[in-house]
PDB file of C-alpha atoms (C1' of nucleotides) in Angstrom:
ATOM      1  CA  MET A  26      19.139 -19.776  15.106  1.00 66.00           C
ATOM      2  CA  GLN A  27      20.106 -17.164  17.855  1.00 81.00           C
ATOM      3  CA  LEU A  28      19.997 -14.068  18.304  1.00 88.00           C
ATOM      4  CA  GLU A  29      23.730 -13.193  17.524  1.00 89.00           C
ATOM      5  CA  ALA A  30      23.822 -15.712  14.760  1.00 94.00           C
ATOM      6  CA  ILE A  31      21.050 -13.421  13.157  1.00 95.00           C
ATOM      7  CA  ILE A  32      22.993 -10.538  14.001  1.00 96.00           C
ATOM      8  CA  ASP A  33      26.229 -11.768  12.026  1.00 95.00           C
ATOM      9  CA  ALA A  34      23.924 -12.564   9.078  1.00 95.00           C
ATOM     10  CA  LEU A  35      22.374  -9.427   8.621  1.00 96.00           C
ATOM     11  CA  LYS A  36      26.220  -8.152   9.046  1.00 96.00           C
ATOM     12  CA  ALA A  37      27.318 -10.578   6.523  1.00 95.00           C
ATOM     13  CA  ARG A  38      24.848  -9.531   3.824  1.00 95.00           C
ATOM     14  CA  GLY A  39      25.784  -5.952   4.055  1.00 95.00           C
ATOM     15  CA  HIS A  40      22.927  -4.841   6.494  1.00 97.00           C
ATOM     16  CA  ARG A  41      23.152  -2.666   9.299  1.00 98.00           C
ATOM     17  CA  VAL A  42      22.535  -3.459  12.823  1.00 98.00           C
ATOM     18  CA  THR A  43      20.669  -0.600  14.338  1.00 98.00           C
ATOM     19  CA  GLN A  44      18.965  -0.280  17.856  1.00 98.00           C
ATOM     20  CA  GLN A  45      15.329  -0.483  16.009  1.00 98.00           C
ATOM     21  CA  ARG A  46      16.524  -4.099  14.298  1.00 98.00           C
ATOM     22  CA  ARG A  47      17.474  -5.649  17.596  1.00 97.00           C
ATOM     23  CA  ALA A  48      14.169  -4.235  19.174  1.00 98.00           C
ATOM     24  CA  ILE A  49      12.267  -5.737  16.594  1.00 98.00           C
ATOM     25  CA  LEU A  50      13.947  -9.134  15.966  1.00 97.00           C
ATOM     26  CA  ALA A  51      14.221  -9.644  20.053  1.00 97.00           C
ATOM     27  CA  GLU A  52      10.306  -8.826  20.158  1.00 97.00           C
ATOM     28  CA  VAL A  53       9.542 -11.689  17.643  1.00 97.00           C
ATOM     29  CA  MET A  54      12.223 -14.119  19.172  1.00 96.00           C
ATOM     30  CA  ARG A  55      10.731 -13.803  22.498  1.00 95.00           C
ATOM     31  CA  THR A  56       7.338 -14.205  21.543  1.00 94.00           C
ATOM     32  CA  PRO A  57       6.752 -17.948  21.808  1.00 90.00           C
ATOM     33  CA  GLY A  58       3.421 -17.757  19.314  1.00 87.00           C
ATOM     34  CA  HIS A  59       2.572 -15.309  16.636  1.00 92.00           C
ATOM     35  CA  ILE A  60       2.936 -11.641  16.883  1.00 97.00           C
ATOM     36  CA  SER A  61       1.025  -8.988  14.617  1.00 98.00           C
ATOM     37  CA  VAL A  62       2.899  -6.020  12.674  1.00 98.00           C
ATOM     38  CA  GLN A  63       0.739  -3.939  14.938  1.00 97.00           C
ATOM     39  CA  ASP A  64       1.493  -6.085  18.195  1.00 97.00           C
ATOM     40  CA  VAL A  65       5.145  -5.117  17.491  1.00 98.00           C
ATOM     41  CA  VAL A  66       4.403  -1.392  16.782  1.00 98.00           C
ATOM     42  CA  LYS A  67       2.255  -1.195  20.111  1.00 97.00           C
ATOM     43  CA  ARG A  68       5.475  -3.265  22.169  1.00 97.00           C
ATOM     44  CA  LEU A  69       7.847  -0.697  20.781  1.00 98.00           C
ATOM     45  CA  PRO A  70       6.106   2.688  20.935  1.00 96.00           C
ATOM     46  CA  LYS A  71       9.830   4.005  20.378  1.00 97.00           C
ATOM     47  CA  VAL A  72       9.991   2.595  16.797  1.00 98.00           C
ATOM     48  CA  ASN A  73       8.254   4.118  13.908  1.00 98.00           C
ATOM     49  CA  ALA A  74       5.520   1.531  12.417  1.00 98.00           C
ATOM     50  CA  SER A  75       7.253   2.318   8.679  1.00 98.00           C
ATOM     51  CA  THR A  76      10.342   0.780  10.436  1.00 98.00           C
ATOM     52  CA  VAL A  77       8.529  -2.194  11.760  1.00 98.00           C
ATOM     53  CA  TYR A  78       7.120  -3.231   8.532  1.00 98.00           C
ATOM     54  CA  ARG A  79      10.283  -2.362   6.480  1.00 98.00           C
ATOM     55  CA  THR A  80      12.301  -4.455   9.026  1.00 98.00           C
ATOM     56  CA  LEU A  81      10.263  -7.470   9.138  1.00 98.00           C
ATOM     57  CA  ASP A  82      10.379  -7.492   5.446  1.00 98.00           C
ATOM     58  CA  LEU A  83      13.705  -7.744   5.745  1.00 98.00           C
ATOM     59  CA  LEU A  84      13.859 -10.233   8.287  1.00 97.00           C
ATOM     60  CA  GLU A  85      11.250 -12.749   6.579  1.00 97.00           C
ATOM     61  CA  ASP A  86      13.487 -12.159   3.109  1.00 96.00           C
ATOM     62  CA  LEU A  87      16.634 -13.394   5.125  1.00 95.00           C
ATOM     63  CA  GLY A  88      14.424 -16.199   6.410  1.00 94.00           C
ATOM     64  CA  VAL A  89      14.835 -14.987   9.744  1.00 95.00           C
ATOM     65  CA  VAL A  90      11.103 -14.549  10.271  1.00 95.00           C
ATOM     66  CA  ALA A  91       8.200 -16.111   8.476  1.00 94.00           C
ATOM     67  CA  HIS A  92       4.474 -15.266   8.535  1.00 95.00           C
ATOM     68  CA  ALA A  93       1.124 -17.193   8.713  1.00 94.00           C
ATOM     69  CA  HIS A  94      -2.344 -16.369   7.702  1.00 95.00           C
ATOM     70  CA  LEU A  95      -4.759 -16.515  10.691  1.00 92.00           C
ATOM     71  CA  GLU A  96      -8.494 -15.241  10.809  1.00 88.00           C
ATOM     72  CA  GLU A  97      -7.259 -11.709  11.803  1.00 87.00           C
ATOM     73  CA  GLY A  98      -4.819 -11.215   9.561  1.00 92.00           C
ATOM     74  CA  ALA A  99      -0.945 -11.924   8.841  1.00 95.00           C
ATOM     75  CA  GLU A 100       1.370 -12.587  11.836  1.00 95.00           C
ATOM     76  CA  TYR A 101       4.744 -13.371  12.472  1.00 97.00           C
ATOM     77  CA  HIS A 102       6.980 -15.888  14.014  1.00 95.00           C
ATOM     78  CA  ARG A 103      10.311 -16.976  14.346  1.00 93.00           C
ATOM     79  CA  ALA A 104      11.001 -18.981  11.241  1.00 91.00           C
ATOM     80  CA  GLU A 105      12.542 -22.045  13.086  1.00 83.00           C
ATOM     81  CA  SER A 106       9.084 -22.168  15.348  1.00 74.00           C
ATOM     82  CA  HIS A 107       7.265 -23.078  11.690  1.00 71.00           C
ATOM     83  CA  ASP A 108       6.422 -26.361  12.571  1.00 83.00           C
ATOM     84  CA  HIS A 109       3.352 -26.546  14.096  1.00 89.00           C
ATOM     85  CA  VAL A 110      -0.204 -26.357  12.580  1.00 93.00           C
ATOM     86  CA  HIS A 111      -2.524 -23.668  13.859  1.00 93.00           C
ATOM     87  CA  LEU A 112      -6.193 -24.485  14.204  1.00 95.00           C
ATOM     88  CA  VAL A 113      -8.579 -21.805  14.785  1.00 94.00           C
ATOM     89  CA  CYS A 114     -12.281 -22.442  16.310  1.00 94.00           C
ATOM     90  CA  ALA A 115     -14.467 -21.031  13.918  1.00 92.00           C
ATOM     91  CA  ARG A 116     -17.036 -21.062  16.724  1.00 91.00           C
ATOM     92  CA  CYS A 117     -15.712 -19.652  19.719  1.00 90.00           C
ATOM     93  CA  GLY A 118     -12.105 -18.228  18.196  1.00 89.00           C
ATOM     94  CA  ARG A 119     -10.096 -21.009  20.425  1.00 90.00           C
ATOM     95  CA  ARG A 120      -6.315 -21.325  19.226  1.00 90.00           C
ATOM     96  CA  ASP A 121      -4.901 -25.074  19.506  1.00 91.00           C
ATOM     97  CA  SER A 122      -1.677 -25.908  17.401  1.00 90.00           C
ATOM     98  CA  LEU A 123      -0.708 -29.418  16.807  1.00 92.00           C
ATOM     99  CA  PRO A 124       3.041 -30.581  15.791  1.00 93.00           C
ATOM    100  CA  THR A 125       3.556 -31.436  12.111  1.00 93.00           C
ATOM    101  CA  GLY A 126       5.374 -34.290  13.246  1.00 93.00           C
ATOM    102  CA  GLN A 127       1.848 -36.110  14.017  1.00 91.00           C
ATOM    103  CA  ILE A 128       0.350 -35.334  10.164  1.00 92.00           C
ATOM    104  CA  ALA A 129       3.668 -36.041   8.101  1.00 93.00           C
ATOM    105  CA  PRO A 130       2.753 -39.361   6.726  1.00 91.00           C
ATOM    106  CA  LEU A 131      -0.295 -37.847   5.304  1.00 89.00           C
ATOM    107  CA  LYS A 132       1.621 -34.796   3.793  1.00 92.00           C
ATOM    108  CA  GLU A 133       3.267 -37.481   2.177  1.00 92.00           C
ATOM    109  CA  LEU A 134       0.536 -39.529   1.323  1.00 89.00           C
ATOM    110  CA  ILE A 135      -1.044 -35.985  -0.726  1.00 88.00           C
ATOM    111  CA  ALA A 136       2.321 -35.264  -2.023  1.00 93.00           C
ATOM    112  CA  ARG A 137       1.989 -38.717  -3.995  1.00 91.00           C
ATOM    113  CA  GLU A 138      -1.505 -38.747  -4.597  1.00 87.00           C
ATOM    114  CA  SER A 139      -1.915 -34.869  -5.941  1.00 89.00           C
ATOM    115  CA  GLY A 140       1.518 -33.981  -6.580  1.00 94.00           C
ATOM    116  CA  PHE A 141       1.435 -31.042  -4.615  1.00 95.00           C
ATOM    117  CA  GLU A 142       3.224 -30.790  -1.116  1.00 95.00           C
ATOM    118  CA  PRO A 143       1.592 -29.215   1.336  1.00 95.00           C
ATOM    119  CA  ASP A 144       2.620 -26.696   4.158  1.00 94.00           C
ATOM    120  CA  PHE A 145      -0.144 -26.933   6.404  1.00 95.00           C
ATOM    121  CA  THR A 146       1.612 -24.099   8.549  1.00 94.00           C
ATOM    122  CA  HIS A 147       1.538 -21.117   6.458  1.00 95.00           C
ATOM    123  CA  PHE A 148      -2.416 -20.312   6.874  1.00 96.00           C
ATOM    124  CA  ALA A 149      -4.217 -21.756   9.830  1.00 96.00           C
ATOM    125  CA  VAL A 150      -6.496 -24.211   9.608  1.00 96.00           C
ATOM    126  CA  SER A 151     -10.183 -23.597  10.776  1.00 95.00           C
ATOM    127  CA  GLY A 152     -12.796 -26.099  12.459  1.00 95.00           C
ATOM    128  CA  LEU A 153     -14.731 -26.947  15.166  1.00 96.00           C
ATOM    129  CA  CYS A 154     -12.730 -27.290  18.823  1.00 96.00           C
ATOM    130  CA  ALA A 155     -13.528 -30.357  20.944  1.00 95.00           C
ATOM    131  CA  ARG A 156     -15.474 -28.327  23.183  1.00 96.00           C
ATOM    132  CA  CYS A 157     -17.879 -26.462  20.535  1.00 95.00           C
ATOM    133  CA  ARG A 158     -18.510 -29.593  19.351  1.00 95.00           C
ATOM    134  CA  ALA A 159     -19.373 -31.247  21.982  1.00 94.00           C
ATOM    135  CA  ALA A 160     -21.852 -28.598  22.469  1.00 92.00           C
ATOM    136  CA  GLY A 161     -23.352 -28.885  19.128  1.00 79.00           C
TER     137      GLY A 161
ATOM    138  CA  MET B  29     -29.297 -23.687  -3.624  1.00 66.00           C
ATOM    139  CA  GLN B  30     -30.703 -21.601  -6.926  1.00 80.00           C
ATOM    140  CA  LEU B  31     -31.326 -18.124  -7.243  1.00 86.00           C
ATOM    141  CA  GLU B  32     -34.794 -18.248  -6.772  1.00 87.00           C
ATOM    142  CA  ALA B  33     -34.802 -20.363  -3.553  1.00 92.00           C
ATOM    143  CA  ILE B  34     -31.972 -17.866  -2.286  1.00 94.00           C
ATOM    144  CA  ILE B  35     -34.771 -14.626  -2.989  1.00 94.00           C
ATOM    145  CA  ASP B  36     -37.303 -16.519  -1.495  1.00 94.00           C
ATOM    146  CA  ALA B  37     -34.943 -17.100   1.672  1.00 93.00           C
ATOM    147  CA  LEU B  38     -34.176 -13.267   1.731  1.00 95.00           C
ATOM    148  CA  LYS B  39     -37.820 -12.292   1.546  1.00 95.00           C
ATOM    149  CA  ALA B  40     -38.540 -14.921   4.067  1.00 93.00           C
ATOM    150  CA  ARG B  41     -36.430 -13.185   6.535  1.00 94.00           C
ATOM    151  CA  GLY B  42     -38.044 -10.017   6.260  1.00 94.00           C
ATOM    152  CA  HIS B  43     -35.032  -8.860   3.839  1.00 97.00           C
ATOM    153  CA  ARG B  44     -36.025  -6.958   0.381  1.00 97.00           C
ATOM    154  CA  VAL B  45     -34.906  -8.082  -2.507  1.00 97.00           C
ATOM    155  CA  THR B  46     -33.365  -4.898  -4.672  1.00 98.00           C
ATOM    156  CA  GLN B  47     -31.828  -4.826  -8.079  1.00 97.00           C
ATOM    157  CA  GLN B  48     -28.308  -4.402  -5.985  1.00 98.00           C
ATOM    158  CA  ARG B  49     -28.637  -7.469  -4.337  1.00 98.00           C
ATOM    159  CA  ARG B  50     -30.112  -9.409  -7.011  1.00 97.00           C
ATOM    160  CA  ALA B  51     -26.583  -8.042  -9.070  1.00 98.00           C
ATOM    161  CA  ILE B  52     -24.082  -8.739  -6.367  1.00 98.00           C
ATOM    162  CA  LEU B  53     -25.753 -12.400  -5.732  1.00 97.00           C
ATOM    163  CA  ALA B  54     -25.904 -13.021  -9.458  1.00 96.00           C
ATOM    164  CA  GLU B  55     -22.231 -12.320  -9.696  1.00 97.00           C
ATOM    165  CA  VAL B  56     -21.014 -14.531  -6.928  1.00 97.00           C
ATOM    166  CA  MET B  57     -23.344 -17.386  -8.496  1.00 95.00           C
ATOM    167  CA  ARG B  58     -21.922 -17.513 -11.887  1.00 95.00           C
ATOM    168  CA  THR B  59     -18.145 -17.240 -10.395  1.00 94.00           C
ATOM    169  CA  PRO B  60     -17.005 -20.582 -10.458  1.00 89.00           C
ATOM    170  CA  GLY B  61     -14.171 -20.008  -8.230  1.00 86.00           C
ATOM    171  CA  HIS B  62     -13.807 -17.044  -5.680  1.00 92.00           C
ATOM    172  CA  ILE B  63     -14.306 -13.425  -6.040  1.00 96.00           C
ATOM    173  CA  SER B  64     -13.033 -10.728  -3.747  1.00 98.00           C
ATOM    174  CA  VAL B  65     -15.260  -7.682  -2.587  1.00 98.00           C
ATOM    175  CA  GLN B  66     -12.947  -5.469  -4.816  1.00 98.00           C
ATOM    176  CA  ASP B  67     -13.816  -8.010  -7.824  1.00 98.00           C
ATOM    177  CA  VAL B  68     -17.476  -7.469  -7.214  1.00 98.00           C
ATOM    178  CA  VAL B  69     -17.380  -3.501  -6.901  1.00 98.00           C
ATOM    179  CA  LYS B  70     -15.354  -3.638 -10.040  1.00 97.00           C
ATOM    180  CA  ARG B  71     -17.738  -5.678 -12.341  1.00 97.00           C
ATOM    181  CA  LEU B  72     -21.043  -3.757 -10.546  1.00 98.00           C
ATOM    182  CA  PRO B  73     -19.722   0.003 -11.366  1.00 96.00           C
ATOM    183  CA  LYS B  74     -23.076   0.953 -10.528  1.00 97.00           C
ATOM    184  CA  VAL B  75     -23.395  -0.386  -7.144  1.00 98.00           C
ATOM    185  CA  ASN B  76     -21.677   1.148  -4.363  1.00 98.00           C
ATOM    186  CA  ALA B  77     -18.823  -0.511  -2.340  1.00 98.00           C
ATOM    187  CA  SER B  78     -20.596  -0.177   0.884  1.00 98.00           C
ATOM    188  CA  THR B  79     -23.442  -1.940  -0.275  1.00 98.00           C
ATOM    189  CA  VAL B  80     -21.357  -4.566  -1.692  1.00 98.00           C
ATOM    190  CA  TYR B  81     -19.703  -4.916   1.689  1.00 98.00           C
ATOM    191  CA  ARG B  82     -23.487  -5.313   3.508  1.00 98.00           C
ATOM    192  CA  THR B  83     -24.688  -7.281   1.023  1.00 98.00           C
ATOM    193  CA  LEU B  84     -21.916 -10.249   1.045  1.00 98.00           C
ATOM    194  CA  ASP B  85     -22.135  -9.776   4.839  1.00 98.00           C
ATOM    195  CA  LEU B  86     -25.801 -10.376   4.796  1.00 98.00           C
ATOM    196  CA  LEU B  87     -25.358 -12.928   2.132  1.00 97.00           C
ATOM    197  CA  GLU B  88     -22.791 -14.696   4.430  1.00 96.00           C
ATOM    198  CA  ASP B  89     -25.252 -14.590   7.497  1.00 95.00           C
ATOM    199  CA  LEU B  90     -27.746 -16.436   5.456  1.00 95.00           C
ATOM    200  CA  GLY B  91     -25.584 -19.389   4.540  1.00 94.00           C
ATOM    201  CA  VAL B  92     -25.895 -18.579   0.777  1.00 94.00           C
ATOM    202  CA  VAL B  93     -21.905 -17.430   0.443  1.00 95.00           C
ATOM    203  CA  ALA B  94     -18.985 -18.050   2.525  1.00 94.00           C
ATOM    204  CA  HIS B  95     -15.666 -16.576   2.414  1.00 95.00           C
ATOM    205  CA  ALA B  96     -12.257 -18.168   2.375  1.00 94.00           C
ATOM    206  CA  HIS B  97      -8.797 -16.722   3.050  1.00 95.00           C
ATOM    207  CA  LEU B  98      -6.596 -16.846   0.292  1.00 93.00           C
ATOM    208  CA  GLU B  99      -2.746 -15.240   0.278  1.00 89.00           C
ATOM    209  CA  GLU B 100      -4.182 -12.182  -0.689  1.00 88.00           C
ATOM    210  CA  GLY B 101      -6.892 -11.736   1.364  1.00 92.00           C
ATOM    211  CA  ALA B 102     -10.669 -12.791   1.901  1.00 95.00           C
ATOM    212  CA  GLU B 103     -12.556 -13.994  -1.253  1.00 95.00           C
ATOM    213  CA  TYR B 104     -16.321 -15.006  -1.636  1.00 96.00           C
ATOM    214  CA  HIS B 105     -17.698 -17.984  -3.373  1.00 94.00           C
ATOM    215  CA  ARG B 106     -21.135 -19.813  -3.468  1.00 93.00           C
ATOM    216  CA  ALA B 107     -21.763 -21.733   0.040  1.00 90.00           C
ATOM    217  CA  GLU B 108     -22.354 -24.746  -1.629  1.00 82.00           C
ATOM    218  CA  SER B 109     -19.391 -25.322  -3.757  1.00 72.00           C
ATOM    219  CA  HIS B 110     -17.504 -25.387  -0.643  1.00 69.00           C
ATOM    220  CA  ASP B 111     -16.316 -28.805  -0.697  1.00 81.00           C
ATOM    221  CA  HIS B 112     -12.398 -28.291  -2.459  1.00 88.00           C
ATOM    222  CA  VAL B 113      -9.452 -27.428  -0.741  1.00 92.00           C
ATOM    223  CA  HIS B 114      -7.939 -24.511  -2.100  1.00 92.00           C
ATOM    224  CA  LEU B 115      -3.881 -25.028  -2.853  1.00 94.00           C
ATOM    225  CA  VAL B 116      -1.739 -22.341  -3.222  1.00 94.00           C
ATOM    226  CA  CYS B 117       1.891 -22.621  -4.775  1.00 94.00           C
ATOM    227  CA  ALA B 118       4.165 -20.684  -2.513  1.00 92.00           C
ATOM    228  CA  ARG B 119       6.839 -20.266  -5.299  1.00 91.00           C
ATOM    229  CA  CYS B 120       4.718 -19.630  -8.580  1.00 90.00           C
ATOM    230  CA  GLY B 121       1.359 -18.663  -6.897  1.00 89.00           C
ATOM    231  CA  ARG B 122      -0.131 -21.463  -8.975  1.00 90.00           C
ATOM    232  CA  ARG B 123      -3.465 -22.285  -7.536  1.00 90.00           C
ATOM    233  CA  ASP B 124      -5.011 -25.427  -7.699  1.00 90.00           C
ATOM    234  CA  SER B 125      -7.782 -27.581  -6.044  1.00 88.00           C
ATOM    235  CA  LEU B 126      -8.598 -30.607  -3.966  1.00 90.00           C
ATOM    236  CA  PRO B 127     -11.865 -32.336  -3.218  1.00 90.00           C
ATOM    237  CA  THR B 128     -12.200 -32.624   0.466  1.00 91.00           C
ATOM    238  CA  GLY B 129     -12.607 -36.180  -0.158  1.00 90.00           C
ATOM    239  CA  GLN B 130      -8.801 -36.744  -1.061  1.00 88.00           C
ATOM    240  CA  ILE B 131      -8.277 -35.653   2.243  1.00 90.00           C
ATOM    241  CA  ALA B 132     -10.681 -37.174   4.667  1.00 92.00           C
ATOM    242  CA  PRO B 133      -7.964 -39.356   6.037  1.00 92.00           C
ATOM    243  CA  LEU B 134      -5.875 -36.077   7.324  1.00 93.00           C
ATOM    244  CA  LYS B 135      -9.296 -34.617   8.710  1.00 95.00           C
ATOM    245  CA  GLU B 136      -9.917 -37.736  10.682  1.00 95.00           C
ATOM    246  CA  LEU B 137      -6.224 -38.099  11.954  1.00 93.00           C
ATOM    247  CA  ILE B 138      -6.303 -34.489  13.513  1.00 93.00           C
ATOM    248  CA  ALA B 139      -9.866 -35.081  14.891  1.00 95.00           C
ATOM    249  CA  ARG B 140      -8.421 -38.358  16.399  1.00 93.00           C
ATOM    250  CA  GLU B 141      -5.540 -36.725  17.743  1.00 88.00           C
ATOM    251  CA  SER B 142      -6.797 -33.357  18.880  1.00 91.00           C
ATOM    252  CA  GLY B 143     -10.023 -33.392  19.206  1.00 94.00           C
ATOM    253  CA  PHE B 144     -10.169 -30.507  16.996  1.00 96.00           C
ATOM    254  CA  GLU B 145     -12.690 -31.271  13.418  1.00 96.00           C
ATOM    255  CA  PRO B 146     -11.001 -29.283  10.975  1.00 96.00           C
ATOM    256  CA  ASP B 147     -12.445 -27.568   7.758  1.00 94.00           C
ATOM    257  CA  PHE B 148     -10.062 -27.535   5.465  1.00 95.00           C
ATOM    258  CA  THR B 149     -11.832 -25.409   2.763  1.00 93.00           C
ATOM    259  CA  HIS B 150     -12.089 -22.031   4.971  1.00 95.00           C
ATOM    260  CA  PHE B 151      -8.100 -21.167   4.563  1.00 96.00           C
ATOM    261  CA  ALA B 152      -6.184 -22.036   1.266  1.00 95.00           C
ATOM    262  CA  VAL B 153      -3.005 -24.543   1.910  1.00 96.00           C
ATOM    263  CA  SER B 154       0.293 -23.291   0.579  1.00 95.00           C
ATOM    264  CA  GLY B 155       2.650 -25.722  -0.252  1.00 95.00           C
ATOM    265  CA  LEU B 156       4.589 -26.611  -3.451  1.00 95.00           C
ATOM    266  CA  CYS B 157       3.047 -27.284  -6.496  1.00 95.00           C
ATOM    267  CA  ALA B 158       4.413 -30.338  -8.523  1.00 95.00           C
ATOM    268  CA  ARG B 159       5.927 -28.132 -11.272  1.00 96.00           C
ATOM    269  CA  CYS B 160       7.862 -26.109  -8.829  1.00 96.00           C
ATOM    270  CA  ARG B 161       8.740 -29.360  -6.983  1.00 95.00           C
ATOM    271  CA  ALA B 162      10.393 -30.712  -9.806  1.00 94.00           C
ATOM    272  CA  ALA B 163      11.984 -27.697 -10.303  1.00 93.00           C
ATOM    273  CA  GLY B 164      14.150 -28.142  -6.955  1.00 79.00           C
TER     274      GLY B 164
ATOM    275  C1'  DG C  22      32.789  10.515   5.164  1.00 88.18           C
ATOM    276  C1'  DT C  23      29.160   8.006   2.849  1.00 88.18           C
ATOM    277  C1'  DG C  24      25.470   5.223   2.101  1.00 88.18           C
ATOM    278  C1'  DT C  25      22.051   3.009   4.294  1.00 88.18           C
ATOM    279  C1'  DA C  26      18.547   3.103   7.974  1.00 88.18           C
ATOM    280  C1'  DT C  27      14.866   5.766  10.345  1.00 88.18           C
ATOM    281  C1'  DG C  28      11.323   9.233  11.412  1.00 88.18           C
ATOM    282  C1'  DC C  29       7.822  11.743   9.718  1.00 88.18           C
ATOM    283  C1'  DA C  30       4.273  12.994   7.263  1.00 88.18           C
ATOM    284  C1'  DA C  31       1.379  12.735   3.241  1.00 88.18           C
ATOM    285  C1'  DA C  32      -0.716   9.417   0.370  1.00 88.18           C
ATOM    286  C1'  DG C  33      -2.678   5.393  -1.061  1.00 88.18           C
ATOM    287  C1'  DC C  34      -6.433   1.960  -0.417  1.00 88.18           C
ATOM    288  C1'  DA C  35     -10.063  -1.463   1.896  1.00 88.18           C
ATOM    289  C1'  DT C  36     -13.337  -1.070   4.921  1.00 88.18           C
ATOM    290  C1'  DT C  37     -17.018   1.024   8.153  1.00 88.18           C
ATOM    291  C1'  DT C  38     -20.200   4.428   9.415  1.00 88.18           C
ATOM    292  C1'  DG C  39     -23.881   8.145   9.867  1.00 88.18           C
ATOM    293  C1'  DC C  40     -26.917  10.538   7.588  1.00 88.18           C
ATOM    294  C1'  DA C  41     -30.314  11.886   3.914  1.00 88.18           C
ATOM    295  C1'  DC C  42     -33.087  10.052   0.459  1.00 88.18           C
ATOM    296  C1'  DC C  43     -35.156   6.781  -2.063  1.00 88.18           C
ATOM    297  C1'  DT C  44     -37.529   2.087  -2.742  1.00 88.18           C
ATOM    298  C1'  DC C  45     -39.497  -2.462  -2.167  1.00 88.18           C
ATOM    299  C1'  DC C  46     -43.154  -4.192   0.445  1.00 88.18           C
TER     300       DC C  46
ATOM    301  C1'  DG D  24     -46.843   4.881   4.313  1.00 88.18           C
ATOM    302  C1'  DG D  25     -43.153   2.899   6.636  1.00 88.18           C
ATOM    303  C1'  DA D  26     -39.419   0.204   7.251  1.00 88.18           C
ATOM    304  C1'  DG D  27     -35.438  -1.376   5.299  1.00 88.18           C
ATOM    305  C1'  DG D  28     -31.842  -0.113   1.564  1.00 88.18           C
ATOM    306  C1'  DT D  29     -28.653   2.478  -0.834  1.00 88.18           C
ATOM    307  C1'  DG D  30     -25.809   5.998  -1.958  1.00 88.18           C
ATOM    308  C1'  DC D  31     -22.560   9.279  -0.929  1.00 88.18           C
ATOM    309  C1'  DA D  32     -19.051  11.561   1.956  1.00 88.18           C
ATOM    310  C1'  DA D  33     -16.384  11.561   5.912  1.00 88.18           C
ATOM    311  C1'  DA D  34     -13.775   8.867   8.838  1.00 88.18           C
ATOM    312  C1'  DT D  35     -10.995   4.776  10.264  1.00 88.18           C
ATOM    313  C1'  DG D  36      -6.907   1.786  10.429  1.00 88.18           C
ATOM    314  C1'  DC D  37      -3.363  -0.381   7.831  1.00 88.18           C
ATOM    315  C1'  DT D  38       0.320   0.064   4.842  1.00 88.18           C
ATOM    316  C1'  DT D  39       3.503   2.385   1.550  1.00 88.18           C
ATOM    317  C1'  DT D  40       5.940   6.015   0.164  1.00 88.18           C
ATOM    318  C1'  DG D  41       9.330  10.196  -0.839  1.00 88.18           C
ATOM    319  C1'  DC D  42      12.262  12.869   1.664  1.00 88.18           C
ATOM    320  C1'  DA D  43      15.398  14.781   4.631  1.00 88.18           C
ATOM    321  C1'  DT D  44      17.860  13.610   8.658  1.00 88.18           C
ATOM    322  C1'  DA D  45      20.620  10.693  11.499  1.00 88.18           C
ATOM    323  C1'  DC D  46      24.089   7.072  12.120  1.00 88.18           C
ATOM    324  C1'  DA D  47      26.332   2.643  11.729  1.00 88.18           C
ATOM    325  C1'  DC D  48      30.557   1.237   9.426  1.00 88.18           C
TER     326       DC D  48
END
DNA sequence: GTGTATGCAAAGCATTTGCACCTCC
DNA sequence: GGAGGTGCAAATGCTTTGCATACAC
């Protein structure tokens, strides 16, 4: 969804489009990866922290942004860039990502076998990166 | 590892075996699933919270317990019961588990495609449980 | 104008830390 | 007896909340 479309959606639902909401929204949308609440607070010193919390909650309710759980806690991202699995190295902390397309067949297999339809994007996946694996 | 073996391991590394450590250890070991720090604090009212934090850190360093990330935050479990994936329904919150064996093919696929060796036990896996999926 | 959103300050929690005292070895 | 562990209280940091004010519509 484009920024203007989101703003229209806000209006359509009776929400107001304030400078703070524009700023927070723009910040999340321009971030390629993930951004924590505290990151937003730091990048927008003029916006109060409680406004950041309230706005991200609102945007998540609207389906515009989503959060994922990484080792350090929750981080937000554009809802539409929700199509990759986050890999975090347990040893060195290196982060990598994997398009969900590459594991789609297995997702379906798991759904068929267990009845549970997994979404591997909401929680990160821990493990060992290639480098640490090679290092033993 | 059995309780007595763990106590020996503590002693072997020069750590002391106190009543508090015995109590905290017993609490985690007797818990079939996961237990949060706050759960331990509530179940052992005579042990100070800071001792619980310090002891769980120590036991994790020793490899006796491990923590996993669920929607609500970190939870501890016996290190040896580390062989199942935690499934959490994003809609109803229902928890289920899956032996790691059932997703071994996924682990291998990811390792092959990305070089990253995933451990699906450290973070939960979100998704839709069979019931919520049926409900649409 | 009016009702929603924001800022501010305070409260609420979980977690960490410093230090005096205790206790396990 | 002495190092290591614990309890306590305070500090820290993140998040939430209540309320008066500001401002989008």
